PDB file of N, CA and C in Angstrom:
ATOM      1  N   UNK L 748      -7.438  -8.696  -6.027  1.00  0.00           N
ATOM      2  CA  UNK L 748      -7.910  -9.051  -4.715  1.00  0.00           C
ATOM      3  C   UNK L 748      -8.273  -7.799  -3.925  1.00  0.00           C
ATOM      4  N   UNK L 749      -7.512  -6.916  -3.793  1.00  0.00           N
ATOM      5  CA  UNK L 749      -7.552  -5.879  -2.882  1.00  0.00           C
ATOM      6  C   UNK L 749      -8.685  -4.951  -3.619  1.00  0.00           C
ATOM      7  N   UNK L 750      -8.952  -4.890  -4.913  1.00  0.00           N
ATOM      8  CA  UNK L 750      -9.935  -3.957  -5.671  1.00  0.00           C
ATOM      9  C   UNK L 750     -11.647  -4.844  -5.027  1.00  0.00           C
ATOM     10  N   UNK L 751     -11.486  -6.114  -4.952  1.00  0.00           N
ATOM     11  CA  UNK L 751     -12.294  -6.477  -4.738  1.00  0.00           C
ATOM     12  C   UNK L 751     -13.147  -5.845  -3.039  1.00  0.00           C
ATOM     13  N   UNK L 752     -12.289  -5.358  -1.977  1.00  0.00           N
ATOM     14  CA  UNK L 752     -12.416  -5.162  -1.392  1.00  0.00           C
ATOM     15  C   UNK L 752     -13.154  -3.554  -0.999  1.00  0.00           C
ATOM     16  N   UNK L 753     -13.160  -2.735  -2.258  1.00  0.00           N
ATOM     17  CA  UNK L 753     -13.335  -1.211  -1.987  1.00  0.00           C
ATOM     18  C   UNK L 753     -15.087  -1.310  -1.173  1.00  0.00           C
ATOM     19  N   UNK L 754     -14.748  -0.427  -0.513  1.00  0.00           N
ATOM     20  CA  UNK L 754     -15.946  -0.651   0.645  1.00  0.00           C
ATOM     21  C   UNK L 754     -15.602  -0.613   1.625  1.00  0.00           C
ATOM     22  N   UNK L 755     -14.663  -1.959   2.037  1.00  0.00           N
ATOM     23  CA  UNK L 755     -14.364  -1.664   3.563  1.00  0.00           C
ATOM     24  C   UNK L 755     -13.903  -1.184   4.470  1.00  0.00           C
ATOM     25  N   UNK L 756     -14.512  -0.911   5.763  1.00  0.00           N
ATOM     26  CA  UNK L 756     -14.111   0.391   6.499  1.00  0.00           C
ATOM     27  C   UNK L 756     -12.914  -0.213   6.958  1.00  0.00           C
ATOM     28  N   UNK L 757     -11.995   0.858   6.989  1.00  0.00           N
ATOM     29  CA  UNK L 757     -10.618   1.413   7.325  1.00  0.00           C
ATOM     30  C   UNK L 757     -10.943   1.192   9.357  1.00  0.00           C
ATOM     31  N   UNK L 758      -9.704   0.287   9.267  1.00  0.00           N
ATOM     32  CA  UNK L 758      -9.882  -0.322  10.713  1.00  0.00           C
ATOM     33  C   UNK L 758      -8.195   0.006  11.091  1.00  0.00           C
ATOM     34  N   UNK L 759      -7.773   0.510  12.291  1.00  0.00           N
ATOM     35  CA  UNK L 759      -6.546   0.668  12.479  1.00  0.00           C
ATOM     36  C   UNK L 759      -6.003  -0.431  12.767  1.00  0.00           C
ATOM     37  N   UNK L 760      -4.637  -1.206  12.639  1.00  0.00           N
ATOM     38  CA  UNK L 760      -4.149  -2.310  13.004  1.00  0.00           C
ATOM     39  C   UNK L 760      -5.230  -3.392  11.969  1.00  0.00           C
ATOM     40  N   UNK L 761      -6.359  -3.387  11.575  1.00  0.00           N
ATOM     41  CA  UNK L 761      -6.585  -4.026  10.768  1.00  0.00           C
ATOM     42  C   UNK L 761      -6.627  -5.240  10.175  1.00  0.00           C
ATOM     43  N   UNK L 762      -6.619  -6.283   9.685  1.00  0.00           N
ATOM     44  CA  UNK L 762      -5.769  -7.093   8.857  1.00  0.00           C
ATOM     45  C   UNK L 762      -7.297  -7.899   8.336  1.00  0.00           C
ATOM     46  N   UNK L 763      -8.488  -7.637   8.275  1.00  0.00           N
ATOM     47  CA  UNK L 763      -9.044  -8.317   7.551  1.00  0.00           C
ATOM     48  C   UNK L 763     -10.623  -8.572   7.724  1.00  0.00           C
ATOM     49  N   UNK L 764     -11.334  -9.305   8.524  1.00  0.00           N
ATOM     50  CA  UNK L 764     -12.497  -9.151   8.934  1.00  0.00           C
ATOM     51  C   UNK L 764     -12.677  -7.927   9.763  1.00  0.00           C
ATOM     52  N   UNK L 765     -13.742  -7.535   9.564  1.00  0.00           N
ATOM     53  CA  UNK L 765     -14.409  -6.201  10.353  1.00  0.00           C
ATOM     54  C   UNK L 765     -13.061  -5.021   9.793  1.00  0.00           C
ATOM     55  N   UNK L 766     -11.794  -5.006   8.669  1.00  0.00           N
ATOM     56  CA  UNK L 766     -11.591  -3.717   8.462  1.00  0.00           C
ATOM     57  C   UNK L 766     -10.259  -3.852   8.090  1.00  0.00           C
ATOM     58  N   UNK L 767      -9.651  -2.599   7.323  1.00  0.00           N
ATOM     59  CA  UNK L 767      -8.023  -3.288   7.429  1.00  0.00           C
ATOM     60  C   UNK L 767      -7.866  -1.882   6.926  1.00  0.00           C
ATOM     61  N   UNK L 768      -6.240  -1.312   7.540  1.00  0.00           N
ATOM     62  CA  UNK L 768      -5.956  -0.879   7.784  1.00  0.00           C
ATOM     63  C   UNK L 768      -4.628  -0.764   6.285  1.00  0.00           C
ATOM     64  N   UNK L 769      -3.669   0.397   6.159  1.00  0.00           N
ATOM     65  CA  UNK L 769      -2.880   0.269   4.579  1.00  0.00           C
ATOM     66  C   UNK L 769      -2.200  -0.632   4.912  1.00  0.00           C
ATOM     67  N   UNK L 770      -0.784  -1.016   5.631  1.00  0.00           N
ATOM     68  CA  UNK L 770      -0.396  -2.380   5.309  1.00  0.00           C
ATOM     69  C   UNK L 770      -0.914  -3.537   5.140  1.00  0.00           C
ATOM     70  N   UNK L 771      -2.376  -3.659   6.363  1.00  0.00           N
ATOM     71  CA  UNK L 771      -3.118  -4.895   6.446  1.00  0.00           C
ATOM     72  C   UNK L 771      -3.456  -5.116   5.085  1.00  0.00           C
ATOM     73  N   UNK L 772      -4.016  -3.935   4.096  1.00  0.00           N
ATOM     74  CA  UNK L 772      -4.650  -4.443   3.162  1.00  0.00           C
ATOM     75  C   UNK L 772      -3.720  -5.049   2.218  1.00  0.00           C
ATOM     76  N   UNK L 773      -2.328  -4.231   2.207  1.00  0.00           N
ATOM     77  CA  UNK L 773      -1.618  -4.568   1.297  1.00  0.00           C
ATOM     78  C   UNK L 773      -0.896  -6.219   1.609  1.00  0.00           C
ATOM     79  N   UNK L 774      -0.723  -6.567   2.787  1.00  0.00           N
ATOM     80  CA  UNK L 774      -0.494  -7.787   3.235  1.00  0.00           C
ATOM     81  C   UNK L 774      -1.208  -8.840   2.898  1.00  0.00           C
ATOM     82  N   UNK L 775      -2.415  -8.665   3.363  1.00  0.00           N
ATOM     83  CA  UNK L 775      -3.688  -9.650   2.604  1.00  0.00           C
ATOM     84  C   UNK L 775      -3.552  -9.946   1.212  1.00  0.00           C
ATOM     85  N   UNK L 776      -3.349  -8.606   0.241  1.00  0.00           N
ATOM     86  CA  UNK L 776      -3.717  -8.769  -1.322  1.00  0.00           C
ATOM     87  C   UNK L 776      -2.028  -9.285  -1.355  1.00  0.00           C
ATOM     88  N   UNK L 777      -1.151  -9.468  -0.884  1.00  0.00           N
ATOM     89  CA  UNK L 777      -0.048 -10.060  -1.393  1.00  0.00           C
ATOM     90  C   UNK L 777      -0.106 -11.422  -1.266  1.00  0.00           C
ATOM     91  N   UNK L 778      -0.271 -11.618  -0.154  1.00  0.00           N
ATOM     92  CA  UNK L 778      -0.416 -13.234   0.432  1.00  0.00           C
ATOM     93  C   UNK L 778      -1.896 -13.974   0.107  1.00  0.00           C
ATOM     94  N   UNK L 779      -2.676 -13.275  -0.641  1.00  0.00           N
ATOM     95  CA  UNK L 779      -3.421 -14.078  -1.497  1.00  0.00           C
ATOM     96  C   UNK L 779      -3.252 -14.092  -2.935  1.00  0.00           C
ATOM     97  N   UNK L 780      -1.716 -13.503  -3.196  1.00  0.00           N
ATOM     98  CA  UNK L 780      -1.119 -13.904  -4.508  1.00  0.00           C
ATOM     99  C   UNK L 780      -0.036 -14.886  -4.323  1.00  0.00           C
ATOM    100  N   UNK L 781       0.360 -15.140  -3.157  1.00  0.00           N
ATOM    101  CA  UNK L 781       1.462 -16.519  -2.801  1.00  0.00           C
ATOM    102  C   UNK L 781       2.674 -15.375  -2.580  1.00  0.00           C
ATOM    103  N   UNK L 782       2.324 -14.081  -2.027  1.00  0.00           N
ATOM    104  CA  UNK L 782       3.697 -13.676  -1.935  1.00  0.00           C
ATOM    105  C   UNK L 782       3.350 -13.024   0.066  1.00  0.00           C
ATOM    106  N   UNK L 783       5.019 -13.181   0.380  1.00  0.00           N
ATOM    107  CA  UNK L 783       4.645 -12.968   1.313  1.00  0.00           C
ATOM    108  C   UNK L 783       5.188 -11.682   2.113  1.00  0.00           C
ATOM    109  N   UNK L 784       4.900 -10.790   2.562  1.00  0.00           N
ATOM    110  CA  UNK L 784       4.779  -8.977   2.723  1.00  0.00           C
ATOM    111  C   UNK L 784       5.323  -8.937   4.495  1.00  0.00           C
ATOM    112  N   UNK L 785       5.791  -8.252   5.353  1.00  0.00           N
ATOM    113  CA  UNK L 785       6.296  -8.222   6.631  1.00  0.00           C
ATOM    114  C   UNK L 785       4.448  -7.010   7.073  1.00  0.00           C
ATOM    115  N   UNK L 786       4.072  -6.791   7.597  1.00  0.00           N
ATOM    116  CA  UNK L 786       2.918  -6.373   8.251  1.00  0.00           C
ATOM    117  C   UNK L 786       2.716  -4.701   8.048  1.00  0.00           C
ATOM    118  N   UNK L 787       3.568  -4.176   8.625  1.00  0.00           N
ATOM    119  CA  UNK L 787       3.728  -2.257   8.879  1.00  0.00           C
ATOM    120  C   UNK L 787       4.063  -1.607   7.756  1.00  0.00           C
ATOM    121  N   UNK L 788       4.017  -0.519   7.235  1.00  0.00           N
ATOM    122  CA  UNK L 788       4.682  -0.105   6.262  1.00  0.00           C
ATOM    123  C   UNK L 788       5.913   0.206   5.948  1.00  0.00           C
ATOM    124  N   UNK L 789       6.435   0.730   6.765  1.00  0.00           N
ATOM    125  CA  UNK L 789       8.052   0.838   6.857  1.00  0.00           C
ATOM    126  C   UNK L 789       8.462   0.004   7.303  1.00  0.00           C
ATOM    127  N   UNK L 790       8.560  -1.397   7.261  1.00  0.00           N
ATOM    128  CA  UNK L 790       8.901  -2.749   7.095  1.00  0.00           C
ATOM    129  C   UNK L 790       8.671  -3.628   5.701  1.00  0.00           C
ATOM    130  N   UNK L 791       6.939  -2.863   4.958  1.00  0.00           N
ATOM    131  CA  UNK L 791       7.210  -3.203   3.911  1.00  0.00           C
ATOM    132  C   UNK L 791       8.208  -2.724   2.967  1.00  0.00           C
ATOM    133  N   UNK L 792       8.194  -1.388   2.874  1.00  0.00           N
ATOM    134  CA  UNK L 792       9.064  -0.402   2.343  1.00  0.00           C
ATOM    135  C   UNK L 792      10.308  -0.827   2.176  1.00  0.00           C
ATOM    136  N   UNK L 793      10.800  -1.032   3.512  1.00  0.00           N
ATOM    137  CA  UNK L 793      12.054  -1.686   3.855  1.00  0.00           C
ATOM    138  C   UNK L 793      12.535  -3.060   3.165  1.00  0.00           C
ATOM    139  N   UNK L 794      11.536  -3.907   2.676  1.00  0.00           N
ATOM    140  CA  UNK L 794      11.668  -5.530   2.449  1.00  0.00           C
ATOM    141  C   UNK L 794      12.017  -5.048   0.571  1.00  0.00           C
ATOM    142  N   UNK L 795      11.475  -4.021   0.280  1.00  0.00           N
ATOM    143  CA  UNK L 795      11.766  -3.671  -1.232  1.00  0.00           C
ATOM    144  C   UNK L 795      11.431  -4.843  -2.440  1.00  0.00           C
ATOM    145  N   UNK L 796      11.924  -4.699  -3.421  1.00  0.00           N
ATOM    146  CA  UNK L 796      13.186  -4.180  -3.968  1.00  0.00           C
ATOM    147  C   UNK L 796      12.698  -2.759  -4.717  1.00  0.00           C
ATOM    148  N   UNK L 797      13.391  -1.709  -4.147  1.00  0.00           N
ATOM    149  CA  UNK L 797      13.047  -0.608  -4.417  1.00  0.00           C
ATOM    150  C   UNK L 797      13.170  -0.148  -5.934  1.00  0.00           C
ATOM    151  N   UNK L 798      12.386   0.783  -6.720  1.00  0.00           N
ATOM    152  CA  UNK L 798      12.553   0.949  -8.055  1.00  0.00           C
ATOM    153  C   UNK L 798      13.244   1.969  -8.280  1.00  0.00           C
ATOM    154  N   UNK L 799      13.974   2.582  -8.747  1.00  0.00           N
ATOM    155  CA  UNK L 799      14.712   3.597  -9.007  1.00  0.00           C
ATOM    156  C   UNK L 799      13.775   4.773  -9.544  1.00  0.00           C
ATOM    157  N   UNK L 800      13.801   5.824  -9.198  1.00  0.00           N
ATOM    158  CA  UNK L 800      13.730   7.179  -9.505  1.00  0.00           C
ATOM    159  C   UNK L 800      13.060   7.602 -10.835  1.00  0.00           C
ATOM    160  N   UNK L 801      11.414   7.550 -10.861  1.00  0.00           N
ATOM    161  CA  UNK L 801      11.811   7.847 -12.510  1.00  0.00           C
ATOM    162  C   UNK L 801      11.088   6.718 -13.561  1.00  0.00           C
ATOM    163  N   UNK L 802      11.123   5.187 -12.540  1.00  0.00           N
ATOM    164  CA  UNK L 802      10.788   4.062 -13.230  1.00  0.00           C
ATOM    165  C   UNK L 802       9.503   4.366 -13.575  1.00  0.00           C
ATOM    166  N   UNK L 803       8.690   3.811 -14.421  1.00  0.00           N
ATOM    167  CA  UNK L 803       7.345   3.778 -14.751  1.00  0.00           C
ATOM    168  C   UNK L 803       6.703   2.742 -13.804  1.00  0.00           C
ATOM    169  N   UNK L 804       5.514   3.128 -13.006  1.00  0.00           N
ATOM    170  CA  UNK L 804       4.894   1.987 -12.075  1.00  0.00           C
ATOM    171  C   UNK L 804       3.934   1.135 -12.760  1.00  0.00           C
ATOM    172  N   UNK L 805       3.850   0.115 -12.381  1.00  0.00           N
ATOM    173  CA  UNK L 805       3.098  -1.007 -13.265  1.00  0.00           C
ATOM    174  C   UNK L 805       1.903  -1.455 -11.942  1.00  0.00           C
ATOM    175  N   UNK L 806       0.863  -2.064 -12.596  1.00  0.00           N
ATOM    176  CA  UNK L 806      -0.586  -2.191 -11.200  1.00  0.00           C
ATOM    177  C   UNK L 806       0.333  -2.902 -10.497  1.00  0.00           C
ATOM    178  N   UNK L 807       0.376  -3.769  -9.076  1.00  0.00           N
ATOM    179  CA  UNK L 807       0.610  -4.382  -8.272  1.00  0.00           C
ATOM    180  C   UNK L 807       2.374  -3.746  -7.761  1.00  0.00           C
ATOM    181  N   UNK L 808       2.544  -2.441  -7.900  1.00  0.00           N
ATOM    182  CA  UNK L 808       3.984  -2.027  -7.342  1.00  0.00           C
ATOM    183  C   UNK L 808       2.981  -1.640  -6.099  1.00  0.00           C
ATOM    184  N   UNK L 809       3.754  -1.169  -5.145  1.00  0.00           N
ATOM    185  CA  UNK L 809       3.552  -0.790  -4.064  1.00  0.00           C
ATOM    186  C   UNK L 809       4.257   0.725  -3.881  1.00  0.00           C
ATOM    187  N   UNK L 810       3.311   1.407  -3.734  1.00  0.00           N
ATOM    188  CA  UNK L 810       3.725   3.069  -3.338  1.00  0.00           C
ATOM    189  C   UNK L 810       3.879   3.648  -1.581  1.00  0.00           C
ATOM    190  N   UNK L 811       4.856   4.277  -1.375  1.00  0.00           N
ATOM    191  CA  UNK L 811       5.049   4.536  -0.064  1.00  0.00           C
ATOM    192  C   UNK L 811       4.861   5.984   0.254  1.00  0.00           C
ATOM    193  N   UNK L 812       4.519   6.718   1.752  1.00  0.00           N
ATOM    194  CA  UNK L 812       4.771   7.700   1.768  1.00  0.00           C
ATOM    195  C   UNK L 812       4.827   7.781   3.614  1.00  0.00           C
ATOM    196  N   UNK L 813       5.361   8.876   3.309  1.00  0.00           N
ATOM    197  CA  UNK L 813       5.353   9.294   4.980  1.00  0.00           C
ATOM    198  C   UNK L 813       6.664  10.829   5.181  1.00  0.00           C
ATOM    199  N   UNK L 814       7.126  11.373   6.308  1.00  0.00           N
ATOM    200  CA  UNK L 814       8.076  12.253   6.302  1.00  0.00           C
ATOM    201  C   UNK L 814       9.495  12.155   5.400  1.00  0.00           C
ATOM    202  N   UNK L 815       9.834  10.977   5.245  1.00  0.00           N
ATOM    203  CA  UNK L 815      11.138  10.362   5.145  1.00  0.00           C
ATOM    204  C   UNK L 815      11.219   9.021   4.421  1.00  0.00           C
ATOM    205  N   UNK L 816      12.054   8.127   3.796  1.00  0.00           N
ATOM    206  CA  UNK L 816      12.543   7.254   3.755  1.00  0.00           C
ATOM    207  C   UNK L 816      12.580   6.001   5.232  1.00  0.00           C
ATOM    208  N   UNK L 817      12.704   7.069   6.137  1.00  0.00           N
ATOM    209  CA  UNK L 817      13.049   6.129   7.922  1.00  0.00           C
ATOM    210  C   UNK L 817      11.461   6.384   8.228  1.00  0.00           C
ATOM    211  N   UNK L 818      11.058   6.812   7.945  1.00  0.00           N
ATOM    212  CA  UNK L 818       9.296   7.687   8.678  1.00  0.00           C
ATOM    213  C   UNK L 818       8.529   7.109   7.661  1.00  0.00           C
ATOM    214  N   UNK L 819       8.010   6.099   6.834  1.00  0.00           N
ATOM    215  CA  UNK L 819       7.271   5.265   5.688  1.00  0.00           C
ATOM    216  C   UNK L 819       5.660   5.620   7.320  1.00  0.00           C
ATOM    217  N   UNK L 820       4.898   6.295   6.588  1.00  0.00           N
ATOM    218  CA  UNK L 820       3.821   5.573   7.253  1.00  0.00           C
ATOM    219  C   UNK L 820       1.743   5.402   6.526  1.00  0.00           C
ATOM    220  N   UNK L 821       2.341   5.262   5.537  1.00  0.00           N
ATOM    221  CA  UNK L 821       1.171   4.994   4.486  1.00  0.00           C
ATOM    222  C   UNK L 821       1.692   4.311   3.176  1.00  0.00           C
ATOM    223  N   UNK L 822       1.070   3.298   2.588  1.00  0.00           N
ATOM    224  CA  UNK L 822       0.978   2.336   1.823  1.00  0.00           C
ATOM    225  C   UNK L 822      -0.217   2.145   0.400  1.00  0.00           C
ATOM    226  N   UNK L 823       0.427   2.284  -0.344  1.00  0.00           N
ATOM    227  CA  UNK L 823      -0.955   1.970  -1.591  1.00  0.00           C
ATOM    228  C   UNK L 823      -0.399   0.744  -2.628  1.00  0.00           C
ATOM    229  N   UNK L 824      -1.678   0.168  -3.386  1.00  0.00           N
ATOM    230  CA  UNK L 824      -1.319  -0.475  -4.415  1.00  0.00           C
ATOM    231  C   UNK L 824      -1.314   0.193  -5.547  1.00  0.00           C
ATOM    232  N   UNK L 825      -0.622   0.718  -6.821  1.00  0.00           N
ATOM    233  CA  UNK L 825      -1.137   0.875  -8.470  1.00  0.00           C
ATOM    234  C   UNK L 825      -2.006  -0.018  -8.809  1.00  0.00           C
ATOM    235  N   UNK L 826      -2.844   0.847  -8.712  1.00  0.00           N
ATOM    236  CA  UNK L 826      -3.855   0.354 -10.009  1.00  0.00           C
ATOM    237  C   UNK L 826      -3.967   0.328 -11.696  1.00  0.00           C
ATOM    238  N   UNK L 827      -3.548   1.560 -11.854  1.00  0.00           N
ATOM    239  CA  UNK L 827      -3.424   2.067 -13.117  1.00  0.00           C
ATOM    240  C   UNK L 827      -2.514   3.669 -13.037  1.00  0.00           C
ATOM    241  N   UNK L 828      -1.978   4.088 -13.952  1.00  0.00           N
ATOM    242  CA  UNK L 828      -1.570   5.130 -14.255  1.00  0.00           C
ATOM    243  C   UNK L 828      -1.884   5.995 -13.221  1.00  0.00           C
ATOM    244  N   UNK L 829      -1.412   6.679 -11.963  1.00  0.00           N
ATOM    245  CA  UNK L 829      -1.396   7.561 -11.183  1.00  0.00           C
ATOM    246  C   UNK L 829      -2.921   7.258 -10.671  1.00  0.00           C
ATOM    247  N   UNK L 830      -2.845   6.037 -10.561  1.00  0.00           N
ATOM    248  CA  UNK L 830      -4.060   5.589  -9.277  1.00  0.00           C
ATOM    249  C   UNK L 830      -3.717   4.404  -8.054  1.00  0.00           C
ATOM    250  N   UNK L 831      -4.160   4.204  -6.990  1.00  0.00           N
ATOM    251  CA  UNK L 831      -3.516   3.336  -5.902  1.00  0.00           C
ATOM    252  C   UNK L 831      -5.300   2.461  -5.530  1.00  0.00           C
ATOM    253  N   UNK L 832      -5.049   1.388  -4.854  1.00  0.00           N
ATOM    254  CA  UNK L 832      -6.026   1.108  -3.709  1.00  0.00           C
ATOM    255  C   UNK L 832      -5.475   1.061  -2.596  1.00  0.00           C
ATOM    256  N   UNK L 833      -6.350   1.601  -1.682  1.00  0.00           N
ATOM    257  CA  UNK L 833      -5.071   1.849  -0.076  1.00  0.00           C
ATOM    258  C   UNK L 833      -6.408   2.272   0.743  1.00  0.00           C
ATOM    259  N   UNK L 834      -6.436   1.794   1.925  1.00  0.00           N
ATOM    260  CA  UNK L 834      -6.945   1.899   3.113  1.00  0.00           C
ATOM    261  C   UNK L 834      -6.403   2.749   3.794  1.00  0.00           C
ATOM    262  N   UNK L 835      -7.288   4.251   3.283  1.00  0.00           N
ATOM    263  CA  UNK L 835      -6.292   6.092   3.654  1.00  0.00           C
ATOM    264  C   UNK L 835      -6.749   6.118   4.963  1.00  0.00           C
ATOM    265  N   UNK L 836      -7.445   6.403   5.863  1.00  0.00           N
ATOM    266  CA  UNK L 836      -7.231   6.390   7.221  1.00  0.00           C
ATOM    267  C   UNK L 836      -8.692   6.499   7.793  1.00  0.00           C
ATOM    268  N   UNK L 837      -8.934   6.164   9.526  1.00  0.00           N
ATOM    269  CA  UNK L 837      -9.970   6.479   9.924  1.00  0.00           C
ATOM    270  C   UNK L 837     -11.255   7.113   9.575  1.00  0.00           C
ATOM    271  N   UNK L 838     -12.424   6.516   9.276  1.00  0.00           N
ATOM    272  CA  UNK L 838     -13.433   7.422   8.776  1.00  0.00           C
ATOM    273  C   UNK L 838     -13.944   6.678   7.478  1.00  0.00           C
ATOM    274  N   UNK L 839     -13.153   6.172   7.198  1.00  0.00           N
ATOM    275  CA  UNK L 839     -12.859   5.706   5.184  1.00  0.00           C
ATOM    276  C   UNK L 839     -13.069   4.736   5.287  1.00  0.00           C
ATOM    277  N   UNK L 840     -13.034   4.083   3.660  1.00  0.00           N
ATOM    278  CA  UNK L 840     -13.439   2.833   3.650  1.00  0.00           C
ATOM    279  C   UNK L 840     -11.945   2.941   2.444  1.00  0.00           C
ATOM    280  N   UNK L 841     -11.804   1.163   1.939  1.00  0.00           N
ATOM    281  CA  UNK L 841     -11.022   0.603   0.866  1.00  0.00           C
ATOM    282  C   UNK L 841     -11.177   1.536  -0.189  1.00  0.00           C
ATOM    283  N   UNK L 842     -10.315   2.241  -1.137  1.00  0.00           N
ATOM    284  CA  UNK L 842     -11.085   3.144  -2.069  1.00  0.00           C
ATOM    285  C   UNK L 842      -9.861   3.399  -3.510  1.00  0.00           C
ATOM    286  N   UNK L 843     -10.417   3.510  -4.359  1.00  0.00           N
ATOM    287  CA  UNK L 843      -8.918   3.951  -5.289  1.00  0.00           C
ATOM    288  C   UNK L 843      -9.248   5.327  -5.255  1.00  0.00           C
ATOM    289  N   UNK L 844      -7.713   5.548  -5.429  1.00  0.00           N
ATOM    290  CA  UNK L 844      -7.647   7.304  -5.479  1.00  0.00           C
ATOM    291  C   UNK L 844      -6.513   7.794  -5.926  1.00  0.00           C
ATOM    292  N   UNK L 845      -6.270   9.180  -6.154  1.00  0.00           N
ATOM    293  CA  UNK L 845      -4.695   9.171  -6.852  1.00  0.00           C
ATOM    294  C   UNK L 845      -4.172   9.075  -6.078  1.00  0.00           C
ATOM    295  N   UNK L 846      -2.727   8.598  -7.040  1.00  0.00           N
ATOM    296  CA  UNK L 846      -1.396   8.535  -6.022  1.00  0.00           C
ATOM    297  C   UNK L 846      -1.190   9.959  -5.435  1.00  0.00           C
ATOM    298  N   UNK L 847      -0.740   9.788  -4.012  1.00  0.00           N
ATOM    299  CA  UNK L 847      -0.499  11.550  -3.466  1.00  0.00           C
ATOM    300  C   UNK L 847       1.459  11.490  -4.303  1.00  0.00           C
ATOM    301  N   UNK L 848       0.825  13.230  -4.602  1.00  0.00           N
ATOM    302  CA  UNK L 848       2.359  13.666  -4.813  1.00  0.00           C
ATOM    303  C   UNK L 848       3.016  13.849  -3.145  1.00  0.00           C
ATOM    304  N   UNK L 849       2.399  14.499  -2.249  1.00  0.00           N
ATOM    305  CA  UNK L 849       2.994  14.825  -0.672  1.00  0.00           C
ATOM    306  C   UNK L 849       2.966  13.380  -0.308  1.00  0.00           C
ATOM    307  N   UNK L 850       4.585  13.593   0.428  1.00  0.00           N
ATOM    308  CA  UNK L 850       5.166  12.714   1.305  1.00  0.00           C
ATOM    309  C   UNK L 850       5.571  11.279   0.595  1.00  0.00           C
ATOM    310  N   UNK L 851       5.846  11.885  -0.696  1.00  0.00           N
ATOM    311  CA  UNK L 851       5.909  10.343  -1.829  1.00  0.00           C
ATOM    312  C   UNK L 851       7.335  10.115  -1.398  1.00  0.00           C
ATOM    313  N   UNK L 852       7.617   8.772  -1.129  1.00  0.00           N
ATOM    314  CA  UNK L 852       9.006   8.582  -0.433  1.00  0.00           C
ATOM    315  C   UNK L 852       9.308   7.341  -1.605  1.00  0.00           C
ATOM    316  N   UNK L 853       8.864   6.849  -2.451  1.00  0.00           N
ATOM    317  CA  UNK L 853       9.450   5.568  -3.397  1.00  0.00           C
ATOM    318  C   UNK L 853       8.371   4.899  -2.999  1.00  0.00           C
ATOM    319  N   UNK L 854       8.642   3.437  -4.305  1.00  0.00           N
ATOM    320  CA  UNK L 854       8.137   2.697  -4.503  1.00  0.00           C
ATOM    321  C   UNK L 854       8.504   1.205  -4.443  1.00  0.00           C
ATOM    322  N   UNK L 855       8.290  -0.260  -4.482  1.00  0.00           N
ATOM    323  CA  UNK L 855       8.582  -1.313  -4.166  1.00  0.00           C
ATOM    324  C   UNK L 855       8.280  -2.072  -5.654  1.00  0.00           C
ATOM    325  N   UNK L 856       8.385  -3.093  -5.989  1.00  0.00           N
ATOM    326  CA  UNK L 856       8.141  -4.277  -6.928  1.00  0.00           C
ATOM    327  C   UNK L 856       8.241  -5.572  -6.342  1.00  0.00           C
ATOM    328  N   UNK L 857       7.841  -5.935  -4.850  1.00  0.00           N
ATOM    329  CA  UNK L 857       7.929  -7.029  -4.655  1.00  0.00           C
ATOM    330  C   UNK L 857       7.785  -8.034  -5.510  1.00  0.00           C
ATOM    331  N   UNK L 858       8.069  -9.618  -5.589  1.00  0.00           N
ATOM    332  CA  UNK L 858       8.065 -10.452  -6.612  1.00  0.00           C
ATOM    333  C   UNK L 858       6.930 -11.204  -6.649  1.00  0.00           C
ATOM    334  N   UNK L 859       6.481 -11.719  -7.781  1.00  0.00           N
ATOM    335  CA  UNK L 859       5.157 -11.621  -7.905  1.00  0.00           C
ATOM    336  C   UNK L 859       4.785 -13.007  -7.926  1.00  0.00           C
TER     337      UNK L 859
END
């Protein structure tokens, strides 16, 4: 769902027509799989279930980053092997790109 989307411009607050923003996008592509995601990123972050240290990421985990663990403030999907789709910020559009090593704070496996 969310791959389908690469193109669209990066809208702050976001969530869907005219633009979406990293949680928005990641919210949308969850809840048009029947699952359902809390909005912000460090709320998604927070909702987990976090993977341990180390795990191998599979497409549809969810990657976090920001200062901290408490400070989550960017969001991606796996795509493949050290790639995400994520709505990176102002200026941009929907795009895959690598996962960033800076500010990598963990990852999620919500249920699918």
């Amino acid at each position: 769902w969310a791959l389908a989307r690469l193109g669209t411009p990066y809208r702050w607050g976001g969530e869907g027509d005219g633009g979406f923003d990293c949680s928005g996008l990641v919210q949308a592509a969850f809840a048009a799989a029947g699952v359902h995601l809390p909005r912000v990123a460090q709320d998604q972050f927070d909702a987990g279930p976090h993977l341990p240290s180390g795990t191998p990421l599979l497409p549809g985990d969810l990657v976090f980053f920001g200062p901290s663990a408490h400070a989550v403030d960017h969001v991606g999907i796996v795509v493949s092997t050290g790639e995400m789709v994520d709505a990176p910020h102002t200026g941009a559009v929907v795009r895959v790109e690598p996962i960033f090593s800076e500010g990598y704070v963990g990852a999620t496996r919500p249920a699918r």
